[in-house]
Tab-separated table of C-alpha atoms in Angstrom:
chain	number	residue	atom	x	y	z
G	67	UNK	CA	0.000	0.000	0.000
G	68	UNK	CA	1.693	3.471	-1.020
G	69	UNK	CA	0.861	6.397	1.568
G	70	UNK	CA	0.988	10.319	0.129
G	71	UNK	CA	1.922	12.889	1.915
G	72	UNK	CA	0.196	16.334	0.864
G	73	UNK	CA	3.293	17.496	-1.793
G	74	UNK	CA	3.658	14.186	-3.034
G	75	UNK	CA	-0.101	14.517	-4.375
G	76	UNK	CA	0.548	18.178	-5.742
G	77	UNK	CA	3.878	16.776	-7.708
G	78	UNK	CA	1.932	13.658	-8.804
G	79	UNK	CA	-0.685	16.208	-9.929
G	80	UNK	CA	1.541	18.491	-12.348
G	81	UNK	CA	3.380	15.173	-13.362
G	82	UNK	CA	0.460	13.313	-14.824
G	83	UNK	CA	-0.201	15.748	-18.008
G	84	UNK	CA	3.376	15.251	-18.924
G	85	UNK	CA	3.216	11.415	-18.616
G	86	UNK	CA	-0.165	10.873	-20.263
G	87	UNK	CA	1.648	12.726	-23.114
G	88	UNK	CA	4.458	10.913	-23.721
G	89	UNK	CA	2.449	7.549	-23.276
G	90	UNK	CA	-0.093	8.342	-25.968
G	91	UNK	CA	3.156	9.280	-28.268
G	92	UNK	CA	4.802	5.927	-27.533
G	93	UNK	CA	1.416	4.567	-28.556
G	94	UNK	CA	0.423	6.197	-31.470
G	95	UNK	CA	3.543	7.058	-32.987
G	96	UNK	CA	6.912	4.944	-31.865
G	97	UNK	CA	4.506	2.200	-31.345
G	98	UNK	CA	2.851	2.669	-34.752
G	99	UNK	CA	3.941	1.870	-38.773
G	100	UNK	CA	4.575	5.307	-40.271
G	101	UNK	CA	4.352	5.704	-43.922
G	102	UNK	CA	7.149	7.875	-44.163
G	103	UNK	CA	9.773	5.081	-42.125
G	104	UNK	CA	10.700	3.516	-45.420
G	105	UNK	CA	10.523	-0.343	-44.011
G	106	UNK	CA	7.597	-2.695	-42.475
G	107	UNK	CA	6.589	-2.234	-39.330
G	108	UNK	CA	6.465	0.211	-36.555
G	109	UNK	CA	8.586	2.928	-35.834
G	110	UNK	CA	10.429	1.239	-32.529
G	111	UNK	CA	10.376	-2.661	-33.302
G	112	UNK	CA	10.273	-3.126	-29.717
G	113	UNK	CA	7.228	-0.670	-28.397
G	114	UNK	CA	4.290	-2.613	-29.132
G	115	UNK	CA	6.089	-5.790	-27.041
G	116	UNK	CA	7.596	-3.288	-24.502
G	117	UNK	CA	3.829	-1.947	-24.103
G	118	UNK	CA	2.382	-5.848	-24.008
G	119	UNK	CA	4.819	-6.876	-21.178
G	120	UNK	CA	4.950	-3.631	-19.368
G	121	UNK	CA	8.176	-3.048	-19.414
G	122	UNK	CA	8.113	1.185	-20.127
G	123	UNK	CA	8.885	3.205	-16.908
G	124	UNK	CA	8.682	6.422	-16.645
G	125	UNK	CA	9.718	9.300	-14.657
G	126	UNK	CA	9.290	13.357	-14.898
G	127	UNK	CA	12.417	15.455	-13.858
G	128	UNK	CA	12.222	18.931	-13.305
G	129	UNK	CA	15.103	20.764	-14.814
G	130	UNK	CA	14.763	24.247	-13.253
G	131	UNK	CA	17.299	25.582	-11.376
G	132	UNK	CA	19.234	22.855	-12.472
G	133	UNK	CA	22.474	23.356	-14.437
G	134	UNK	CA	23.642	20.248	-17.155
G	135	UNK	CA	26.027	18.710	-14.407
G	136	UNK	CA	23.346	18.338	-11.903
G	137	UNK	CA	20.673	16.637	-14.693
G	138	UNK	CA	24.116	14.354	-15.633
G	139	UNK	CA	23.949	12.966	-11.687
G	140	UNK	CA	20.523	12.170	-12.481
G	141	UNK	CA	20.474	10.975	-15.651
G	142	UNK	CA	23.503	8.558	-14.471
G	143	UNK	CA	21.590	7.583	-11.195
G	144	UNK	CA	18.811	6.334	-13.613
G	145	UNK	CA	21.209	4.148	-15.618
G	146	UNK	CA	22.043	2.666	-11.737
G	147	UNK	CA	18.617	1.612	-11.585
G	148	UNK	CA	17.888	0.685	-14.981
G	149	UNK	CA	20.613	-1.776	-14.336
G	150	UNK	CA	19.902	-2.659	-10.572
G	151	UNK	CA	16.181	-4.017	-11.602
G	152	UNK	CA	17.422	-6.054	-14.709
G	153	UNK	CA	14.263	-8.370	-14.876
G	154	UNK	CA	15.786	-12.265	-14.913
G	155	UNK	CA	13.917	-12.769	-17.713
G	156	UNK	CA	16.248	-12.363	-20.606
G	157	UNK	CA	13.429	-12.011	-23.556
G	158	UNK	CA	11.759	-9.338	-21.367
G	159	UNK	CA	15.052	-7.102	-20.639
G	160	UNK	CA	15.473	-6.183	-24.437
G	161	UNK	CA	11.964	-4.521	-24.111
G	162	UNK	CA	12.927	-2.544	-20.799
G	163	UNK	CA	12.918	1.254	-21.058
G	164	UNK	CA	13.254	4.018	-19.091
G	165	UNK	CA	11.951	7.518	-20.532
G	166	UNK	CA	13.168	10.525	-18.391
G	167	UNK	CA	10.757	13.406	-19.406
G	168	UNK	CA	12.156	17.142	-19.020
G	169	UNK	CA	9.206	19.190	-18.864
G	170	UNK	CA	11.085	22.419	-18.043
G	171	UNK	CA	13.732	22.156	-20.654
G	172	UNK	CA	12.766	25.097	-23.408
G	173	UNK	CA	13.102	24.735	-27.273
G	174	UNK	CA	16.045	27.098	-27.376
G	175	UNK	CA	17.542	24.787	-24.873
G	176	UNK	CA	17.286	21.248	-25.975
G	177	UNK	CA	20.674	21.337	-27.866
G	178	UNK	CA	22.327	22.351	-25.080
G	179	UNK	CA	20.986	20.512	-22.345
G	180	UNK	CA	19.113	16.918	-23.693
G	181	UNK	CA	21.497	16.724	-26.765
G	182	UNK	CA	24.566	17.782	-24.713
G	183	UNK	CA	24.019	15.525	-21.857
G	184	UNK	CA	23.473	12.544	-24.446
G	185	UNK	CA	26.820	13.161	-25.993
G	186	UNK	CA	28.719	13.400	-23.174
G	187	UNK	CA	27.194	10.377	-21.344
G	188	UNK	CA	26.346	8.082	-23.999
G	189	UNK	CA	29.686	6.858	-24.109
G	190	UNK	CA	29.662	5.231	-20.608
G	191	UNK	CA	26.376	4.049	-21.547
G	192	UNK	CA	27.467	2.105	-24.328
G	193	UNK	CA	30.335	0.505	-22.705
G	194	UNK	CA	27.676	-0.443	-19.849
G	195	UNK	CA	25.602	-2.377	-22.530
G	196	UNK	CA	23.048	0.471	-23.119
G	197	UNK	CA	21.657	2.619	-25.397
G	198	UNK	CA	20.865	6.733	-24.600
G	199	UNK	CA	18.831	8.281	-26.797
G	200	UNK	CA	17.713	11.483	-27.070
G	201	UNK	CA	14.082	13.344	-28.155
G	202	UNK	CA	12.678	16.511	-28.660
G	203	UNK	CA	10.763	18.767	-31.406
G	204	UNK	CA	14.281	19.825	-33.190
G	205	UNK	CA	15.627	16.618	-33.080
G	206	UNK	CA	17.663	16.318	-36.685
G	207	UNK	CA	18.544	12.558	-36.765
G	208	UNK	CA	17.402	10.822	-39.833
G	209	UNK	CA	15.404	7.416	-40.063
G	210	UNK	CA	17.914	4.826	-41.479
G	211	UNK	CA	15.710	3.706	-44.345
G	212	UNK	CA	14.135	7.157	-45.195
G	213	UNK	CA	16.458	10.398	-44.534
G	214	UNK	CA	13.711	12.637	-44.868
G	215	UNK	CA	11.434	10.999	-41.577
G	216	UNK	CA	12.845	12.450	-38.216
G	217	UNK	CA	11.973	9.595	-35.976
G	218	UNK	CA	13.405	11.342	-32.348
G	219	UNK	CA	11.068	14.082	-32.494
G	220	UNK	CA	9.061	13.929	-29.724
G	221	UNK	CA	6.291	16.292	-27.788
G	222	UNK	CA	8.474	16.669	-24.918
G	223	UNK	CA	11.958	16.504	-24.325
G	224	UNK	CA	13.080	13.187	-23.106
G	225	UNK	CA	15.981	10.997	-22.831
G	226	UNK	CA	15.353	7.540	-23.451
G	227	UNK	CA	17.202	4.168	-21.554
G	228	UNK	CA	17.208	0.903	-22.804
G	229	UNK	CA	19.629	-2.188	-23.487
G	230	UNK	CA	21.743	-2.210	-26.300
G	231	UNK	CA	20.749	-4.951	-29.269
G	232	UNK	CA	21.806	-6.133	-32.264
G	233	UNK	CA	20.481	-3.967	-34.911
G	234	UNK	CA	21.872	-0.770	-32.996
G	235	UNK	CA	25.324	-1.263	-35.104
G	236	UNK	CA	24.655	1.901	-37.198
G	237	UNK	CA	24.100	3.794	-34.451
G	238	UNK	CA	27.650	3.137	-33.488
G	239	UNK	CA	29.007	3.718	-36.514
G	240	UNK	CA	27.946	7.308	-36.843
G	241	UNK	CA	30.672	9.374	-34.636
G	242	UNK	CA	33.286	11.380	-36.852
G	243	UNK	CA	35.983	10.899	-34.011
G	244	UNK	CA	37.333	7.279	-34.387
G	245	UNK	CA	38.345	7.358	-30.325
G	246	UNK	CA	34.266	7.443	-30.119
G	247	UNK	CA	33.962	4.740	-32.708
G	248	UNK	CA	36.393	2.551	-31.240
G	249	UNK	CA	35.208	2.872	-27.749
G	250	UNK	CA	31.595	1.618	-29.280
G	251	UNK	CA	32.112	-0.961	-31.187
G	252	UNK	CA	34.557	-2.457	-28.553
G	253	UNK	CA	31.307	-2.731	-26.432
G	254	UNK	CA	29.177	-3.699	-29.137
G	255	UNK	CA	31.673	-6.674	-29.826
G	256	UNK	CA	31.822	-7.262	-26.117
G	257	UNK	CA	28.000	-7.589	-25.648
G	258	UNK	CA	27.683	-9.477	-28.953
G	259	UNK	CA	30.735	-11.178	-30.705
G	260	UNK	CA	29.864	-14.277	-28.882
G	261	UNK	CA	26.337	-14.469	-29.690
G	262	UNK	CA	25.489	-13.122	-33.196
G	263	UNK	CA	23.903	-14.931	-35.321
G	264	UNK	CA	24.387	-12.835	-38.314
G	265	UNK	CA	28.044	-13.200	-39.142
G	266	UNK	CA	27.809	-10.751	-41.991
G	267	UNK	CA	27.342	-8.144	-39.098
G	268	UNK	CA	30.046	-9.255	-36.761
G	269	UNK	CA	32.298	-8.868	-39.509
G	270	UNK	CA	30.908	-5.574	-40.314
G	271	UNK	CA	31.449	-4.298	-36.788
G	272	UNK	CA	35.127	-5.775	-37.018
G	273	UNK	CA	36.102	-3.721	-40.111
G	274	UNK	CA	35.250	-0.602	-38.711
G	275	UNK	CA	36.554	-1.459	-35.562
G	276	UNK	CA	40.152	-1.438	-37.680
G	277	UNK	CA	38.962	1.556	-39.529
G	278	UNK	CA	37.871	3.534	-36.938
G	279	UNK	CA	41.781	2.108	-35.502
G	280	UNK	CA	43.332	3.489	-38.430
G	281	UNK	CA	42.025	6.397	-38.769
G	282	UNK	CA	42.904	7.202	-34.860
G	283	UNK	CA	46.611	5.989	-36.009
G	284	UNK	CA	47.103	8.420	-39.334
G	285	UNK	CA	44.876	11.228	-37.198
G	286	UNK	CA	47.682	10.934	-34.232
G	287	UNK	CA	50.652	10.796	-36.956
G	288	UNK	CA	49.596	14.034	-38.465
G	289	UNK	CA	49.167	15.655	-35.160
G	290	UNK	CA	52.771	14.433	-33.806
């Protein structure tokens, strides 16, 4: 039984909006085909199971008066949990998500704040076995089948948390410093060298792994 205490129930209050929001969203758009996505199928492969097995949390986090290295702590405690409460279940972890939802952040200030705080952390992310991802109205990224559809838009800024799979190998890919690239696909091949099934992407992932090695090499020649 979960007890309220008076503030609790006015927080709860200005949270729901937000979250009834962002659920409908996940419903009738991540969870949905699109007919500007370019393949079969919805726009997040995962949603409609994630949604099935109940496996979306969600949480509000009000950003005001809070600089970027303060929302980092709490971004990164979030990642602690997400991995604390991994369910034993392994078919029902690759549908667990987290969606942090940043009410407060402004337009003019999601490059700063959600896409800076997704750079800067995704990196540990990845080499923890997840995935960071980051939405909001002037979110740029391209669908990788159409590069006109903007599939990380969303009504509110969020930041999204969920385990890293097979198919995220272009996401990895996509960094123009090779030290990034290299610290990526070293986790990718961690999580997944052992266990892919589809050896014409484990040997995709192991070329640019000695690209992205290269590149660092000739980059740190012409600099010394």
């Amino acid at each position: 039984m979960q007890l309220y205490t008076p503030i609790e129930i006015e927080q709860i209050h200005q949270d729901i909006p937000h979250l009834i929001e962002i659920m409908e969203w996940v419903k009738s758009f991540l969870g949905r085909h699109h007919p500007d996505l370019g393949r079969p199928g919805p726009v997040c492969p995962f949603v409609p199971h994630a949604l099935k097995s109940n496996s979306i949390q969600m949480a509000v986090i009000r950003a005001k008066n809070l600089d970027s290295q303060q929302l980092e702590e709490i971004v990164r405690h979030y990642r602690d949990i997400f991995l604390d409460i991994t369910p034993k279940e392994k078919e029902l972890a690759i549908n667990k998500a987290f969606l942090l939802i940043f009410p407060d952040v402004q337009i003019h200030e999601t490059s700063q704040l959600i896409d800076g705080i997704q750079q800067k952390l995704k990196p540990s992310f990845v080499e923890s076995g997840l995935m960071l991802g980051e939405f909001h109205k002037q979110n740029e990224s391209s669908g990788l089948h159409n590069p006109n559809f903007r599939p990380l838009r969303s009504p509110i800024p969020l930041l999204a948390i969920r385990f890293m799979v097979e198919s995220d190998l272009p996401f990895l890919l996509s960094p123009d410093n090779p030290y990034l690239r290299i610290r990526y696909l070293e986790a990718y091949l961690k999580n997944f060298a052992h266990k892919l099934t589809d050896k014409a992407k484990l040997n995709d992932a192991y070329q640019a792994l000695a690209l992205a090695k290269e590149q660092l090499k000739e980059e740190n020649l012409v600099k010394y």
